[in-house]
Amino acid sequence: MSGNQTPPNIPTLKTCSEIAEPKYGGFTRFEIELEFVQALASPLYLNHLASQKYFENPDFIAYLAYLQYWAHPLYIKYLIYPGPTLKNLELLQQDRFRVDILSPEIVKMMVEEGIKKGAQGPGTNRAN
């Protein structure tokens, strides 16, 4: 992946109806990257990526850094679960986390934390 990649254009009704943007398997780059970045909200998926050694590939690490554009307000509104998605994307920037996510205990803790936060409901920011 080249270091000068720019985020994809946000689709509009006009661009969706045109064939201007290349399609990959029938999907736009925006749709593919949205689907992938949202999958990063799952600790189980992160564990799978780690177990398959994706986090040892410098190109994949560069791709994760590139995906941080999803934190921008123009893009964040498309995320279904912006909190865990962006939190995990931020954690993935750290070498230590990319190793630690192999631990079943870390995965379990993250799943339980997600369940607890979900039970609190939207708009709450409680420590417990």
PDB file of N, CA and C in Angstrom, residues 43-44 46-51 55-56 91-110:
ATOM      1  N   PRO A  43     -13.623  -7.804  19.215  1.00  0.00           N
ATOM      2  CA  PRO A  43     -12.387  -8.365  19.767  1.00  0.00           C
ATOM      3  C   PRO A  43     -12.081  -9.761  19.215  1.00  0.00           C
ATOM      4  N   LEU A  44     -13.119 -10.528  18.917  1.00  0.00           N
ATOM      5  CA  LEU A  44     -12.901 -11.868  18.362  1.00  0.00           C
ATOM      6  C   LEU A  44     -12.273 -11.785  16.972  1.00  0.00           C
ATOM      7  N   LEU A  46     -10.395  -9.271  15.932  1.00  0.00           N
ATOM      8  CA  LEU A  46      -9.018  -8.813  16.150  1.00  0.00           C
ATOM      9  C   LEU A  46      -8.126  -9.989  16.527  1.00  0.00           C
ATOM     10  N   ASN A  47      -8.643 -10.873  17.377  1.00  0.00           N
ATOM     11  CA  ASN A  47      -7.894 -12.065  17.764  1.00  0.00           C
ATOM     12  C   ASN A  47      -7.626 -12.948  16.547  1.00  0.00           C
ATOM     13  N   HIS A  48      -8.624 -13.087  15.691  1.00  0.00           N
ATOM     14  CA  HIS A  48      -8.453 -13.879  14.468  1.00  0.00           C
ATOM     15  C   HIS A  48      -7.355 -13.281  13.586  1.00  0.00           C
ATOM     16  N   LEU A  49      -7.399 -11.963  13.384  1.00  0.00           N
ATOM     17  CA  LEU A  49      -6.369 -11.311  12.565  1.00  0.00           C
ATOM     18  C   LEU A  49      -4.980 -11.535  13.158  1.00  0.00           C
ATOM     19  N   ALA A  50      -4.882 -11.427  14.481  1.00  0.00           N
ATOM     20  CA  ALA A  50      -3.591 -11.639  15.148  1.00  0.00           C
ATOM     21  C   ALA A  50      -3.127 -13.084  14.981  1.00  0.00           C
ATOM     22  N   SER A  51      -4.048 -14.029  15.139  1.00  0.00           N
ATOM     23  CA  SER A  51      -3.676 -15.444  15.033  1.00  0.00           C
ATOM     24  C   SER A  51      -3.254 -15.816  13.611  1.00  0.00           C
ATOM     25  N   PHE A  55      -0.967  -8.897  11.812  1.00  0.00           N
ATOM     26  CA  PHE A  55      -0.345  -7.778  12.519  1.00  0.00           C
ATOM     27  C   PHE A  55       1.184  -7.815  12.453  1.00  0.00           C
ATOM     28  N   GLU A  56       1.722  -8.822  11.806  1.00  0.00           N
ATOM     29  CA  GLU A  56       3.165  -8.893  11.590  1.00  0.00           C
ATOM     30  C   GLU A  56       3.556  -8.345  10.216  1.00  0.00           C
ATOM     31  N   LEU A  91      -6.268   1.413  19.340  1.00  0.00           N
ATOM     32  CA  LEU A  91      -5.444   0.418  20.031  1.00  0.00           C
ATOM     33  C   LEU A  91      -4.544  -0.340  19.057  1.00  0.00           C
ATOM     34  N   LEU A  92      -5.045  -0.578  17.859  1.00  0.00           N
ATOM     35  CA  LEU A  92      -4.269  -1.326  16.866  1.00  0.00           C
ATOM     36  C   LEU A  92      -3.043  -0.569  16.368  1.00  0.00           C
ATOM     37  N   GLN A  93      -2.940   0.701  16.692  1.00  0.00           N
ATOM     38  CA  GLN A  93      -1.758   1.476  16.313  1.00  0.00           C
ATOM     39  C   GLN A  93      -0.581   1.148  17.235  1.00  0.00           C
ATOM     40  N   GLN A  94      -0.867   0.443  18.343  1.00  0.00           N
ATOM     41  CA  GLN A  94       0.162   0.128  19.339  1.00  0.00           C
ATOM     42  C   GLN A  94       0.680  -1.303  19.151  1.00  0.00           C
ATOM     43  N   ASP A  95       1.992  -1.433  19.058  1.00  0.00           N
ATOM     44  CA  ASP A  95       2.610  -2.757  18.908  1.00  0.00           C
ATOM     45  C   ASP A  95       2.170  -3.705  20.019  1.00  0.00           C
ATOM     46  N   ARG A  96       2.177  -3.214  21.233  1.00  0.00           N
ATOM     47  CA  ARG A  96       1.860  -4.056  22.396  1.00  0.00           C
ATOM     48  C   ARG A  96       0.455  -4.649  22.292  1.00  0.00           C
ATOM     49  N   PHE A  97      -0.519  -3.827  21.907  1.00  0.00           N
ATOM     50  CA  PHE A  97      -1.890  -4.323  21.792  1.00  0.00           C
ATOM     51  C   PHE A  97      -1.990  -5.400  20.712  1.00  0.00           C
ATOM     52  N   ARG A  98      -1.282  -5.226  19.620  1.00  0.00           N
ATOM     53  CA  ARG A  98      -1.353  -6.200  18.526  1.00  0.00           C
ATOM     54  C   ARG A  98      -0.815  -7.561  18.959  1.00  0.00           C
ATOM     55  N   VAL A  99       0.030  -7.586  19.969  1.00  0.00           N
ATOM     56  CA  VAL A  99       0.511  -8.849  20.545  1.00  0.00           C
ATOM     57  C   VAL A  99      -0.476  -9.334  21.611  1.00  0.00           C
ATOM     58  N   ASP A 100      -0.908  -8.417  22.475  1.00  0.00           N
ATOM     59  CA  ASP A 100      -1.783  -8.786  23.595  1.00  0.00           C
ATOM     60  C   ASP A 100      -3.126  -9.352  23.148  1.00  0.00           C
ATOM     61  N   ILE A 101      -3.619  -8.946  21.978  1.00  0.00           N
ATOM     62  CA  ILE A 101      -4.942  -9.398  21.547  1.00  0.00           C
ATOM     63  C   ILE A 101      -4.955 -10.898  21.229  1.00  0.00           C
ATOM     64  N   LEU A 102      -3.796 -11.522  21.187  1.00  0.00           N
ATOM     65  CA  LEU A 102      -3.733 -12.980  21.031  1.00  0.00           C
ATOM     66  C   LEU A 102      -4.205 -13.702  22.291  1.00  0.00           C
ATOM     67  N   SER A 103      -4.173 -13.013  23.421  1.00  0.00           N
ATOM     68  CA  SER A 103      -4.542 -13.618  24.698  1.00  0.00           C
ATOM     69  C   SER A 103      -6.062 -13.765  24.820  1.00  0.00           C
ATOM     70  N   PRO A 104      -6.533 -14.994  25.093  1.00  0.00           N
ATOM     71  CA  PRO A 104      -7.972 -15.187  25.298  1.00  0.00           C
ATOM     72  C   PRO A 104      -8.516 -14.340  26.456  1.00  0.00           C
ATOM     73  N   GLU A 105      -7.677 -14.096  27.467  1.00  0.00           N
ATOM     74  CA  GLU A 105      -8.121 -13.284  28.604  1.00  0.00           C
ATOM     75  C   GLU A 105      -8.387 -11.839  28.173  1.00  0.00           C
ATOM     76  N   ILE A 106      -7.543 -11.294  27.310  1.00  0.00           N
ATOM     77  CA  ILE A 106      -7.731  -9.924  26.819  1.00  0.00           C
ATOM     78  C   ILE A 106      -9.000  -9.852  25.974  1.00  0.00           C
ATOM     79  N   VAL A 107      -9.185 -10.843  25.111  1.00  0.00           N
ATOM     80  CA  VAL A 107     -10.384 -10.874  24.267  1.00  0.00           C
ATOM     81  C   VAL A 107     -11.631 -10.939  25.143  1.00  0.00           C
ATOM     82  N   LYS A 108     -11.611 -11.823  26.146  1.00  0.00           N
ATOM     83  CA  LYS A 108     -12.761 -11.964  27.051  1.00  0.00           C
ATOM     84  C   LYS A 108     -13.035 -10.657  27.778  1.00  0.00           C
ATOM     85  N   MET A 109     -11.980 -10.000  28.258  1.00  0.00           N
ATOM     86  CA  MET A 109     -12.148  -8.736  28.968  1.00  0.00           C
ATOM     87  C   MET A 109     -12.775  -7.683  28.047  1.00  0.00           C
ATOM     88  N   MET A 110     -12.315  -7.615  26.798  1.00  0.00           N
ATOM     89  CA  MET A 110     -12.856  -6.631  25.860  1.00  0.00           C
ATOM     90  C   MET A 110     -14.319  -6.923  25.529  1.00  0.00           C
TER      91      MET A 110
END
